[in-house]
Structure formats: structure tokens, C-alpha cells
Amino acid sequence: MANTELIHLLKDYYPFTLLTEYQLQDMTDKANQTTFSKNEFLLHEDETAENLDLYFLVSGLAKNILHQRNGKQISLRYYYPGDIIGLMVMFTSGELNFSVQALEDCTVFKLNKSHFFEIMTRNNEFSKVIWESIGERTKSLYDEMKNKTLDEDDENLELLRTRVNTMMTPPIFISSLTTMSEAASILQQNDVSGLVVSDDSAKVNGVITNDEILNYVKQPSSYLNKVKDWMNSTPFTVHANSFSFEALSFIKNKALDFIPVVHNQTVIGVLSSRSFLNLEDSNYLDITFNVQNSHNISSLIKQGPLENVTLQSFVQDLVDKDSYAYEVAEAITNHNDNLHRQIIKLTVNEMKNEGYGTPPINYCFIIMGSQARHEQGFHTDQDNGLILNDFEHLPNKSAIENYFQIFTRKINHHLSLSGFPKCTGGIMAQEVKWRKSLTQWKEEIQTWKTELDAQEIQNFTMFYDFRPIYGDFSLAEEIRMYLTDKAKRSKTLQQLLMKDALRFKIPTHPFGILSLKQKTKKINIKKTGLTQIIYSIRINAIKYGVHEVSTIKRLDVLKKIHAMHPRDVENAKTALHYLHYYRLQQNLNQLENNQEVSNEINIMELSKEDRIKLKEALQIAHRMQQVTKISFNRNRVV
């Protein structure tokens, strides 16, 4: 399409109809036509705003991608023919925090940004419409981002779900007519960070903190010397039944140090930063901060689970305080997730510094196995892969393959340095088998469904428990939907998986009575107990099309859809708690004594009570395995 045809395209297209013929001609003279293939980036977060121009989309479809700090990407809007791409960054500088990717082959006209802005300065009506468009777009993006964040932020740990009313301290009330000098004295005498202004010692009129005192000191007045003249009349408050992290996020991100706690519009307590000092997860917050602020691999190595003494002490505290062991395992997993994300970020920077540039297409880094299920102890290796946007149709296919081959090899190497040994079975993103495009993964799933052998069954079960942790999560979501649907429909596949699960048997006497009197006096807690429960629940999750990956969450869904009796669900959770508990305690003892971490439990080192609990857990695992076998044999197809 020649530039003269662009004139014909724009002259009847609002708001370009507001331009004079000269201005329209001037704009199109400096425009260039270009195309982007499906999945290519029009704009990328690693570019700087100064180097970008605008695109007028003629044909095709594109999407805006917001890059969140946790590594997850969310799509906030689509671009359709007639949209101008890049308006939001036209008046900004520095690096972007979003990208624009082609969902279809796109034809665009590249408009010179500085020239576009110059025309705006010469045409007030055109400028006004563009500014209004930017304002409306900003508001809609903000609303969408807020909704997406609220709906999709699922990373808050159960360990952070302490209620506010268990942490608050009694409020100190003062009248709005109290002088600021008196307020300062009360603050000092009581050594508190704030006072609640209330004329009835119930409802909040405002708050006085050190900030208001300092403002008063800087501008003393004999006329304006009352609390009502200087108080913050619109303070942030939190409900007594809220979770602690809701208040903590404001203290951290808004630099607040004083929050009234209300119940039925009445102040019943206050929170300050000091309120969180006794939180059992305060160390965990420090651990997370340390990971996110490690700017090189050498510093991250110290944050690995086998090196991080603070993490180990934190886990020991949680175990000692009778936390559910499967929730403690979730805390360890979340720490490992953060390490993985930071390693990926650092590796992206390393690739850029070495001249490879930014990732040429979108991708999603996935983890599998116990990490995907949030069930990790301290003995773990790497199980990961990569889902790539389809790229086989692109002219630079070979360059893309080469980029991700180098990229994933670096990631797997950096993970191994950080305490995650490479998988002896080769289940890692650096391997071609575990690094595929969207279409290739679907083809692999179809192959698994129809041509499973013993090795492929193990690969399938590993992949089925995958979870995305970095990149374009929509790729993983599409594969999850496809995988769940295919597996649910294949009775043959389910029967093969059931047979595979029965390979892991719990030793019994000839009369079926479970015994812990092993010759070696040791059992592998993962192979004898955890595996039986995990496999049984996974098979039922496949049968009923459950999308969850965590064994605990799968149990909750199976209970909700009446696929499992509530009592059986609670028994399974109890067994998981005991099995995770003994494994964690064993790991912690091994770390303390500088021994190699393993899943082996010495039965004779357990107390009589613990041996009874372990036996009960293994009985539950054995029963679940047998029930699963009977259930599937009713409809035997192979």
C-alpha cells in the first residue's frame, strides 16, 4: 500500500479528519509501511520509550501485555485495525513495563512520533481528541489491571493469613480540640506511632502521627494549633477480620506506620509496623526481599534452600509450632519459585549483555513435579520446561531456536548452582523434548494419548503436573485446557496411568497388615506414602477433569464435586501432613548435621507415638491406592 493510499485511508478516519490536507500529507510522507508476523513483538518491554514510534494498525490483531514483578504476564487489551499503537508511551521516557505482540499477521504504518507530536501542537482540535483518548485508555487499563490483579493474585500464603485482630494493640484516643503540643507529648510519653482522633472514643475523625507533628513544627501558628487543624482526616483503616497481609501491603508500599482497626465503624485497635515484628512469617518476608534484590547469580546461590540458614530456621519454627506440614512445604516451594523467577530475569539480562538481545517471541517457563504441586522439601532437583509461541512460520525460525537453546541452557546451569541439581532424567528446558512450541506440545499430548509406553507414561505424569511461573501464562493456560480435556476423554490413558501407579506398593504382611519392621529400618517417605496418595488423587483429578495441580487443592475440588467423601478427603490431608512432617523434620536434622539431604526415614529413630502416626498415614495411602484400583477396574478397557 503506497503512502497515497494511506492518505485515502486516514482522511475519512476520525480523528485524522480534523487534520488539514497539508498536515495529513505531511504526516503520511514520513510514514513507512511494515508488517509483523504472528507472535512477533511490535513493542517490547526492554526497549526505551525514546526509541519508539507509533503504529497505525491497518490489518491484523495485536495484544497489550503487562509484565508483573512476579514474572507473570497479563493481557490488558487488544488492538484492532484503526487503532494507534504506542500512544501511551508517546509522552513518557525510560523503559516500558509492557509489550505489544501480534496475535495475527499485522500490517501497520509506522508514524514518526516526534512529527506526530509536532502536528498535535499545530492542531488544537486533533490534540484534544488524542489527549482524551489517552486519558480514557489510561483509566480503562487501570481498571482492567486492578481487576486482573485482584482476580489472579493467588500467591498469598496460608502462612500469611493471620487475622488483624490477633495482632492489634489498644488505641489511644485524643479529642480534635487537643493542642498539637499536647498531642506530641502524648505520642512521646506512650512511645506509639500514632493517635486516633475521636470525640466519642469510637468513630475515627482522623489520626495524628509523627508526620503531622513535623508539619506543625515546620509551620507553627498561634491560631491553627489544634489537632483538628493538622490531623489526617482520611486515614487508611482496616477491618478487624482482615488478613494481616492486607494491612502489611499498605505499610510496606505506602510507607504507612499507623492504621486504625475498625469493627462496625468503631475503632477497636491499631496496627503499626511494630505489630508485624512478632509475625512468624516476618523472616519469610525478609527472605523474599533478599531474593528479589539479588542482582547476580553469586548472591542468589546464598539464597538457595540448602544454603539459606534463615529459611531453614523459619521452616523449623513452623514445624515446631504445629503448622500443617503441607503448608510448610508450600512455603518452601514459594521460596524456590521466587529463586527461579529471579534466575530467569538475571539470565535475560545476561543474554542481552552478551549480544543475544531480548527473547524474540513470547514464552512461558513451567515447572513440574513436586514444585508444581507446591510439595517440596529440601531434597529436590530440577523438573522444568518451556512453552513457546508458535514460531515455525517465521523467517528467523533458526535464530529463535538457537536463542532459546542458549537461554535455557544458561537457566538450567544457574539453577544447578543455586541448589537445584540437574534432573538425571533430563526433564529440563534445555532439552528439545521439554522445550516446544504451543502446537508442538499439543502434538506431543496427542502422541502421549495414543502411543504411551513405560517411559512415556512417566513423562506424561510429570508433565501433567505442570505449573507456569514466568512469562506468558496464557500459553500454559491453553495447554492446561487442552491437556485436561484430552486426558479426561481417554479411558485407555487413565487405565495405563492406574497400572503405572500400582508399581509403587506399600509393603504388607501376607494377611494385609501394614508393618514398619523393614530390614533396613528405613523407608523412603516419598516412594512409600506420598507417591501413593499423589498418584491416586492425580488419577481421580484426570478422571473428573480437575484443573488444579496441588494435591491439596485437587482434594478440595473432588470433595466439592462429590467425587470423594469429606471424611476421605480429611483422612488424605491428615496423611499428607504426617508424611510431609517426617520428611521435613528429617531434612532439617540432616542439614543441621551437615549430612546429605534425602527422603529416607529411619523408623527406629522415631518415638512410639510417631511410629503409630506414620503407620496410620501409610494405611490411608494403601487404602487410597486400593480404592483407585477397584474403581478403575470396574470399567476396564485394557
XYZ file of C-alpha atoms in Angstrom:
638
model
C 0.000 0.000 0.000
C 1.533 3.294 -1.097
C 1.534 6.348 1.119
C -1.060 7.947 -1.150
C -3.356 5.082 -0.239
C -2.644 5.791 3.439
C -3.984 9.296 2.852
C -7.210 7.843 1.458
C -7.370 5.518 4.456
C -6.900 8.270 7.037
C -8.762 11.206 5.543
C -12.141 9.665 6.378
C -10.963 8.143 9.682
C -11.592 10.115 12.865
C -9.672 11.926 14.360
C -7.466 12.297 11.246
C -10.441 14.044 9.629
C -9.527 17.004 11.861
C -6.201 17.486 10.077
C -5.756 19.874 7.195
C -4.827 18.445 3.826
C -1.296 19.754 4.283
C -0.949 18.221 7.758
C -2.297 14.867 6.533
C 0.086 14.897 3.572
C 2.955 15.874 5.846
C 2.210 13.003 8.262
C 1.877 10.316 5.597
C 5.034 11.460 3.771
C 7.048 10.444 6.841
C 5.168 7.151 7.373
C 6.501 3.746 6.396
C 4.561 0.563 5.827
C 5.796 -2.560 7.611
C 4.492 -5.960 8.636
C 4.767 -8.151 11.719
C 4.234 -11.891 11.652
C 2.045 -13.692 14.159
C 3.647 -13.758 17.657
C 6.279 -11.129 16.839
C 6.593 -8.105 19.125
C 5.674 -4.644 17.840
C 6.913 -3.117 21.100
C 8.917 -4.854 23.804
C 9.373 -4.009 27.477
C 13.167 -3.949 27.088
C 13.016 -1.069 24.613
C 13.150 2.529 25.799
C 10.271 4.878 25.086
C 12.583 7.388 23.411
C 13.378 4.925 20.630
C 9.777 4.009 19.804
C 7.449 5.327 17.148
C 3.702 4.959 16.673
C 1.934 2.322 14.631
C -1.371 2.716 12.815
C -2.788 -0.808 12.601
C -4.199 -1.475 9.128
C -4.927 -5.187 9.390
C -4.483 -7.975 11.904
C -4.842 -8.220 15.666
C -2.397 -7.444 18.479
C -2.486 -7.512 22.269
C -1.003 -5.444 25.071
C 0.941 -7.449 27.683
C 1.683 -6.109 31.173
C 4.819 -7.559 32.798
C 4.305 -8.032 36.533
C 7.122 -8.200 39.090
C 6.260 -11.803 39.942
C 7.096 -12.837 36.390
C 3.507 -13.314 35.317
C 2.184 -11.561 32.227
C -1.398 -10.435 31.810
C -3.079 -9.130 28.681
C -4.910 -5.861 29.299
C -6.337 -5.024 25.875
C -6.436 -5.932 22.196
C -5.603 -3.648 19.254
C -7.854 -3.772 16.192
C -7.491 -2.260 12.702
C -7.725 1.511 13.009
C -6.062 1.652 16.458
C -2.932 3.684 17.089
C -0.367 1.631 18.986
C 2.095 3.490 21.208
C 0.051 6.488 22.331
C 0.521 5.552 25.972
C 4.317 5.877 25.738
C 4.461 8.872 23.453
C 4.866 11.256 26.360
C 6.892 9.030 28.670
C 10.561 8.207 28.966
C 12.637 5.318 30.242
C 11.917 1.589 29.967
C 8.464 0.161 29.339
C 6.685 -2.277 31.620
C 4.572 -3.751 28.857
C 4.881 -5.200 25.374
C 2.652 -5.358 22.302
C 2.543 -8.671 20.445
C 0.956 -9.618 17.125
C -1.774 -12.233 17.502
C -2.153 -12.414 13.729
C -0.035 -11.251 10.818
C -0.251 -7.467 11.082
C 0.199 -4.681 8.553
C 0.979 -1.289 10.060
C 2.075 2.187 9.107
C 4.898 3.462 11.239
C 4.276 7.102 12.187
C 7.139 9.292 13.318
C 6.495 10.072 16.984
C 8.165 13.481 17.144
C 6.472 14.585 13.957
C 3.117 13.321 15.214
C 3.577 15.402 18.375
C 4.540 18.443 16.297
C 1.289 18.193 14.325
C -0.601 17.986 17.623
C 0.926 21.303 18.687
C -0.304 22.895 15.442
C -3.841 21.475 15.553
C -5.673 22.034 18.834
C -8.781 20.004 17.962
C -6.716 16.993 16.887
C -4.556 17.337 20.006
C -7.593 17.483 22.299
C -9.027 14.248 20.883
C -5.678 12.445 21.224
C -5.306 13.581 24.844
C -8.859 12.457 25.653
C -8.121 9.101 24.049
C -5.001 8.704 26.193
C -6.969 9.614 29.337
C -9.756 7.124 28.616
C -7.248 4.436 27.727
C -5.302 5.046 30.927
C -8.431 4.704 33.061
C -9.630 1.548 31.310
C -6.193 -0.034 31.576
C -6.004 0.850 35.262
C -9.418 -0.677 35.940
C -8.537 -3.797 33.977
C -5.159 -4.124 35.685
C -6.771 -3.729 39.113
C -9.376 -6.390 38.354
C -6.823 -8.793 36.884
C -4.516 -8.368 39.850
C -7.302 -8.976 42.360
C -8.614 -11.997 40.484
C -5.314 -13.619 39.652
C -3.046 -12.876 42.572
C -3.016 -16.325 44.116
C 0.420 -16.221 45.710
C -0.549 -15.177 49.250
C 0.477 -17.989 51.541
C -1.742 -19.552 54.141
C 1.107 -18.690 56.479
C 0.391 -15.001 55.965
C -3.289 -15.364 56.784
C -3.097 -14.160 60.339
C -6.129 -12.060 61.269
C -5.608 -8.412 62.077
C -7.486 -8.651 65.357
C -4.839 -11.052 66.719
C -2.076 -8.501 66.155
C -3.589 -5.124 67.017
C -2.825 -3.088 70.143
C -5.277 -0.872 72.109
C -5.881 2.580 70.590
C -5.071 5.867 72.321
C -7.800 8.442 71.665
C -7.476 12.222 71.720
C -10.024 14.939 71.133
C -9.966 17.037 67.982
C -9.668 20.095 70.247
C -6.435 18.891 71.861
C -3.479 21.152 71.082
C -0.714 19.848 68.872
C 1.795 20.355 71.716
C -0.272 18.067 73.936
C -0.579 15.524 71.139
C 3.211 15.485 70.712
C 3.645 14.880 74.442
C 1.130 12.008 74.436
C 2.920 10.395 71.474
C 6.261 10.653 73.246
C 5.053 9.511 76.664
C 3.327 6.418 75.287
C 6.032 5.602 72.735
C 3.472 4.970 69.988
C 3.480 5.820 66.306
C 0.036 7.405 66.197
C -3.090 8.603 67.976
C -6.728 8.179 66.959
C -8.648 11.443 66.827
C -12.179 10.801 68.068
C -14.609 12.922 70.042
C -16.575 9.895 71.233
C -13.748 7.367 71.617
C -15.391 5.242 68.955
C -15.577 6.679 65.442
C -12.485 7.884 63.596
C -12.289 11.605 62.855
C -8.650 11.373 61.836
C -5.190 10.368 63.024
C -2.125 12.184 64.339
C 1.285 10.655 63.657
C 4.822 11.970 63.720
C 4.297 13.269 60.176
C 1.534 15.642 61.302
C 3.614 16.763 64.287
C 6.541 17.586 61.992
C 4.281 19.506 59.619
C 3.046 21.574 62.545
C 6.572 22.221 63.833
C 7.652 23.457 60.417
C 4.702 25.872 60.226
C 3.834 26.888 63.825
C 0.739 29.040 64.247
C -0.945 30.534 67.306
C -4.287 30.335 65.529
C -4.054 26.866 63.970
C -2.747 24.861 66.903
C -5.486 22.278 67.433
C -5.399 18.639 66.367
C -8.385 19.195 64.053
C -6.299 21.697 62.080
C -3.471 19.257 61.327
C -4.841 15.724 61.545
C -5.052 13.332 58.598
C -8.814 13.276 58.199
C -8.850 10.455 55.627
C -6.627 7.741 57.106
C -6.458 4.219 55.764
C -8.297 1.797 58.078
C -8.525 -1.970 58.123
C -11.297 -4.256 59.322
C -10.579 -6.365 62.373
C -11.304 -9.589 60.495
C -8.999 -8.769 57.579
C -5.872 -10.774 56.908
C -2.615 -9.292 58.076
C -1.126 -9.097 54.606
C -3.820 -6.585 53.588
C -2.521 -4.123 56.159
C 1.092 -5.119 55.674
C 0.980 -4.252 51.976
C -0.010 -0.677 52.838
C 2.676 -0.370 55.495
C 5.242 -1.615 53.027
C 4.165 0.101 49.812
C 2.546 3.291 51.101
C 5.064 3.947 53.890
C 2.273 3.979 56.463
C 3.179 3.351 60.084
C -0.210 3.673 61.750
C -3.505 2.034 60.793
C -6.707 2.097 62.894
C -8.545 -1.227 63.142
C -12.341 -0.935 62.964
C -15.314 -3.173 63.643
C -18.835 -1.952 62.925
C -17.380 1.539 62.275
C -15.872 1.586 65.759
C -12.142 1.726 66.420
C -11.130 -1.314 68.458
C -7.357 -1.289 67.948
C -4.415 -0.024 65.889
C -1.599 -1.506 63.820
C 1.898 -0.185 63.252
C 4.990 -1.600 61.600
C 5.960 -2.904 65.049
C 2.809 -5.037 65.084
C 4.390 -7.298 62.484
C 7.661 -7.889 64.276
C 6.257 -10.945 66.041
C 4.690 -12.446 62.940
C 6.121 -15.900 62.473
C 6.498 -15.203 58.766
C 8.456 -11.950 59.149
C 11.627 -13.880 58.337
C 9.924 -15.163 55.248
C 9.279 -11.602 54.095
C 12.994 -10.871 54.539
C 13.881 -13.992 52.576
C 11.633 -12.920 49.713
C 13.114 -9.414 49.737
C 16.646 -10.814 49.655
C 15.875 -12.961 46.617
C 14.249 -10.144 44.676
C 17.179 -7.852 45.436
C 19.898 -10.293 44.405
C 21.327 -8.826 41.231
C 23.756 -11.591 40.293
C 23.873 -15.374 40.391
C 26.619 -15.496 43.033
C 24.404 -13.673 45.557
C 21.416 -15.858 44.648
C 23.389 -19.009 45.425
C 23.335 -17.981 49.094
C 19.524 -17.862 48.954
C 19.206 -21.469 47.779
C 17.302 -23.855 50.082
C 20.411 -25.840 51.049
C 22.463 -22.720 51.850
C 19.864 -20.391 53.350
C 20.094 -20.866 57.119
C 17.343 -18.280 57.680
C 14.937 -20.299 55.532
C 15.848 -23.465 57.390
C 15.288 -21.786 60.787
C 11.969 -20.421 59.567
C 10.818 -23.860 58.436
C 11.921 -25.354 61.770
C 9.870 -22.717 63.629
C 6.786 -23.533 61.576
C 7.209 -27.256 62.118
C 7.682 -26.725 65.859
C 4.526 -24.597 66.006
C 2.402 -27.419 64.590
C 1.706 -25.794 61.237
C 0.256 -28.140 58.649
C 3.332 -29.684 57.086
C 1.871 -29.467 53.572
C 1.541 -25.699 54.094
C 5.175 -25.541 55.223
C 6.092 -27.415 52.032
C 4.144 -24.739 50.141
C 6.242 -22.038 51.820
C 9.455 -23.774 50.726
C 8.066 -24.110 47.203
C 7.153 -20.432 47.023
C 10.699 -19.542 48.030
C 12.006 -21.803 45.276
C 9.573 -20.223 42.811
C 10.983 -16.786 43.654
C 14.512 -18.083 43.097
C 13.525 -19.470 39.698
C 11.920 -16.182 38.645
C 14.924 -14.127 39.693
C 17.277 -16.503 37.891
C 15.222 -16.170 34.705
C 15.307 -12.356 34.981
C 19.068 -12.354 35.503
C 19.518 -14.743 32.599
C 17.524 -12.445 30.301
C 19.883 -9.612 31.263
C 22.887 -11.867 30.694
C 21.626 -12.712 27.205
C 21.259 -9.012 26.408
C 24.711 -8.178 27.766
C 26.241 -10.935 25.632
C 24.632 -9.553 22.484
C 21.833 -12.093 22.034
C 19.149 -9.465 22.623
C 15.741 -9.921 24.197
C 13.582 -13.046 23.752
C 12.394 -12.855 20.120
C 8.972 -14.355 20.875
C 6.808 -14.873 23.930
C 7.401 -17.909 26.096
C 6.297 -19.465 29.371
C 8.684 -21.204 31.759
C 6.960 -24.096 33.512
C 7.931 -26.287 36.442
C 6.753 -29.850 37.048
C 6.616 -32.493 39.757
C 6.653 -31.601 43.444
C 7.459 -27.942 42.806
C 4.437 -27.586 40.539
C 2.280 -29.214 43.235
C 3.701 -26.937 45.990
C 5.001 -30.022 47.816
C 8.749 -29.516 48.080
C 11.081 -30.420 50.892
C 14.809 -29.724 50.897
C 15.652 -32.712 48.689
C 14.718 -31.696 45.146
C 16.124 -31.477 41.660
C 15.080 -29.636 38.518
C 11.936 -30.562 36.594
C 11.120 -27.779 34.150
C 10.249 -26.962 30.576
C 9.316 -24.191 28.166
C 6.228 -23.418 26.109
C 6.985 -21.148 23.154
C 4.630 -19.171 20.998
C 4.316 -20.812 17.573
C 7.295 -19.665 15.535
C 7.778 -22.294 12.814
C 6.214 -19.937 10.248
C 8.632 -17.093 10.979
C 11.589 -16.437 8.645
C 14.014 -16.300 11.599
C 12.949 -19.724 12.897
C 16.524 -20.998 13.231
C 17.648 -17.887 15.121
C 14.720 -18.284 17.541
C 15.580 -21.929 18.171
C 19.206 -21.005 18.763
C 18.276 -18.199 21.159
C 16.136 -20.407 23.393
C 18.638 -23.248 23.284
C 21.304 -20.941 24.744
C 18.808 -19.226 27.061
C 17.504 -22.438 28.644
C 20.965 -23.969 28.964
C 22.005 -20.916 30.975
C 18.885 -21.085 33.159
C 19.375 -24.773 33.984
C 23.044 -24.142 34.777
C 22.249 -21.207 37.060
C 19.576 -23.264 38.841
C 22.076 -26.055 39.456
C 24.467 -23.541 41.030
C 21.644 -22.325 43.296
C 20.922 -25.686 44.897
C 18.681 -27.368 42.311
C 20.647 -30.270 40.793
C 20.036 -31.064 37.141
C 17.451 -33.768 36.551
C 19.146 -37.110 35.913
C 16.228 -37.993 33.627
C 16.805 -34.900 31.519
C 13.464 -33.243 32.314
C 14.760 -29.709 31.789
C 14.016 -26.807 29.468
C 17.446 -27.108 27.845
C 16.363 -30.411 26.311
C 14.475 -30.207 22.999
C 11.898 -32.708 24.289
C 10.884 -30.300 27.053
C 11.155 -27.083 25.013
C 8.371 -26.934 22.441
C 6.028 -24.508 20.764
C 2.327 -24.397 21.564
C 1.435 -26.564 18.555
C 4.300 -28.988 19.200
C 3.145 -29.512 22.801
C -0.378 -30.282 21.569
C 1.044 -32.796 19.117
C 3.083 -34.365 21.922
C -0.018 -34.625 24.128
C -1.880 -36.339 21.292
C 1.020 -38.774 20.905
C 1.014 -39.494 24.629
C -2.695 -40.209 24.445
C -2.364 -42.837 21.739
C 1.163 -44.251 21.914
C 2.200 -44.450 25.564
C 4.964 -46.822 26.593
C 6.510 -47.264 30.054
C 8.913 -44.336 29.693
C 6.358 -42.074 28.082
C 3.884 -42.727 30.902
C 6.404 -41.335 33.373
C 6.981 -38.326 31.131
C 3.230 -37.799 30.845
C 2.640 -37.931 34.608
C 5.497 -35.486 35.131
C 4.150 -33.084 32.524
C 0.546 -33.379 33.693
C 1.539 -31.779 36.995
C 2.978 -28.644 35.386
C 2.573 -25.068 36.567
C 3.650 -21.788 34.926
C 5.897 -19.481 36.952
C 7.294 -16.981 34.439
C 6.300 -15.477 31.116
C 3.101 -15.583 29.113
C 0.738 -17.573 31.333
C -1.905 -17.690 28.579
C 0.286 -20.226 26.749
C 0.245 -22.504 29.796
C -3.486 -21.989 30.300
C -4.196 -23.072 26.720
C -2.078 -26.197 27.137
C -3.716 -26.942 30.509
C -7.200 -26.806 28.969
C -6.120 -28.979 26.037
C -4.287 -31.488 28.247
C -7.106 -31.824 30.792
C -9.725 -32.332 28.090
C -7.704 -34.977 26.215
C -6.835 -36.894 29.385
C -10.396 -36.798 30.714
C -11.753 -38.297 27.486
C -9.217 -41.144 27.276
C -10.238 -44.139 29.405
C -7.316 -46.087 27.951
C -4.864 -43.474 29.149
C -6.404 -43.448 32.616
C -6.140 -47.241 32.861
C -2.477 -47.134 31.847
C -1.805 -44.466 34.461
C -3.554 -46.567 37.090
C -1.387 -49.586 36.245
C 1.701 -47.408 36.441
C 0.633 -46.107 39.851
C 0.297 -49.628 41.213
C 4.020 -50.206 40.614
C 4.646 -48.315 43.857
C 3.354 -50.679 46.515
C 3.378 -50.288 50.271
C 4.852 -53.434 51.904
C 2.309 -55.556 53.756
C 2.189 -58.907 55.554
C 0.531 -61.823 53.744
C -2.618 -61.068 55.737
C -2.667 -57.461 54.515
C -1.470 -55.911 57.773
C 0.905 -52.996 57.325
C 4.244 -53.286 59.082
C 7.050 -50.812 59.651
C 9.591 -53.528 60.522
C 11.740 -53.093 57.431
C 15.056 -54.942 57.246
C 16.960 -51.708 56.715
C 14.900 -49.918 59.395
C 14.394 -47.156 56.807
C 11.663 -46.241 54.380
C 11.687 -43.722 51.554
C 8.859 -41.439 52.643
C 8.354 -40.206 49.071
C 8.123 -43.619 47.405
C 6.309 -45.221 50.333
C 3.376 -42.993 51.230
C 3.459 -39.707 49.371
C 3.600 -41.256 45.900
C 0.579 -43.488 46.504
C -1.584 -40.577 47.645
C -0.354 -38.180 44.948
C -0.880 -40.738 42.155
C -4.336 -41.752 43.394
C -5.508 -38.154 43.625
C -3.976 -37.294 40.239
C -5.800 -40.162 38.519
C -9.114 -39.037 40.014
C -8.347 -35.434 39.032
C -7.795 -36.609 35.449
C -10.986 -38.660 35.523
C -13.095 -35.682 36.612
C -11.317 -33.000 34.590
C -9.897 -31.108 37.585
C -7.545 -28.310 36.509
C -5.784 -27.852 39.862
C -2.218 -29.137 40.235
C -1.717 -29.086 44.012
C -2.767 -32.355 45.652
C -4.470 -30.434 48.470
C -6.426 -28.284 46.007
C -7.333 -31.340 43.971
C -8.720 -32.935 47.125
C -10.813 -29.833 47.811
C -12.271 -29.879 44.281
C -13.003 -33.623 44.409
C -14.812 -33.049 47.694
C -16.765 -30.133 46.230
C -17.972 -32.106 43.204
C -18.820 -35.095 45.451
C -16.199 -37.323 43.820
C -14.721 -38.024 47.266
C -16.363 -38.259 50.659
C -15.438 -35.384 53.024
C -14.141 -37.892 55.585
C -11.821 -39.489 52.988
C -10.565 -36.048 51.987
C -9.725 -35.184 55.583
C -8.020 -38.549 56.060
C -5.904 -37.922 52.972
C -4.944 -34.449 54.221
C -4.005 -35.876 57.612
C -1.813 -38.500 55.974
C -0.150 -35.850 53.791
C 0.506 -33.738 56.882
C 2.255 -36.594 58.712
C 4.271 -37.717 55.685
C 5.449 -34.190 54.857
C 6.167 -33.558 58.546
C 8.502 -36.550 58.970
C 10.280 -35.769 55.721
C 10.789 -32.110 56.662
C 11.987 -32.974 60.142
C 14.428 -35.498 58.687
C 15.700 -32.917 56.167
C 16.220 -30.310 58.880
C 18.141 -32.779 61.050
C 20.334 -33.732 58.105
C 21.073 -30.079 57.281
C 21.923 -29.319 60.891
C 24.392 -32.222 60.962
C 25.877 -31.410 57.533
C 24.561 -34.672 56.089
C 23.282 -35.268 52.593
C 19.573 -34.480 52.397
C 17.351 -37.408 51.431
C 13.830 -38.798 51.687
C 14.952 -41.768 53.816
C 13.366 -42.006 57.277
C 14.935 -44.186 59.971
C 11.907 -45.726 61.637
C 13.762 -46.675 64.815
C 14.691 -43.049 65.438
C 11.014 -42.156 65.729
C 9.163 -42.220 69.017
C 6.478 -44.848 69.554
C 3.779 -42.213 69.052
C 5.356 -41.051 65.787
C 5.630 -44.632 64.518
C 1.907 -45.060 65.164
C 1.114 -41.840 63.267
C 3.340 -42.856 60.370
C 1.690 -46.276 60.233
C -1.755 -44.637 60.151
C -0.643 -42.381 57.294
C 0.659 -45.371 55.319
C -2.593 -47.255 55.946
C -4.521 -44.336 54.445
C -2.171 -44.263 51.446
C -2.565 -48.027 50.981
C -6.353 -47.810 51.152
C -6.461 -44.941 48.638
C -4.342 -46.946 46.213
C -6.616 -49.983 46.545
C -9.814 -47.937 46.152
C -8.424 -46.348 42.997
C -7.561 -49.756 41.584
C -11.039 -51.131 42.271
C -12.726 -48.039 40.898
C -10.933 -48.222 37.570
C -11.200 -51.985 37.235
C -14.971 -51.625 37.139
C -14.610 -50.088 33.717
C -11.541 -51.959 32.484
C -10.726 -51.142 28.919
C -7.276 -52.727 28.557
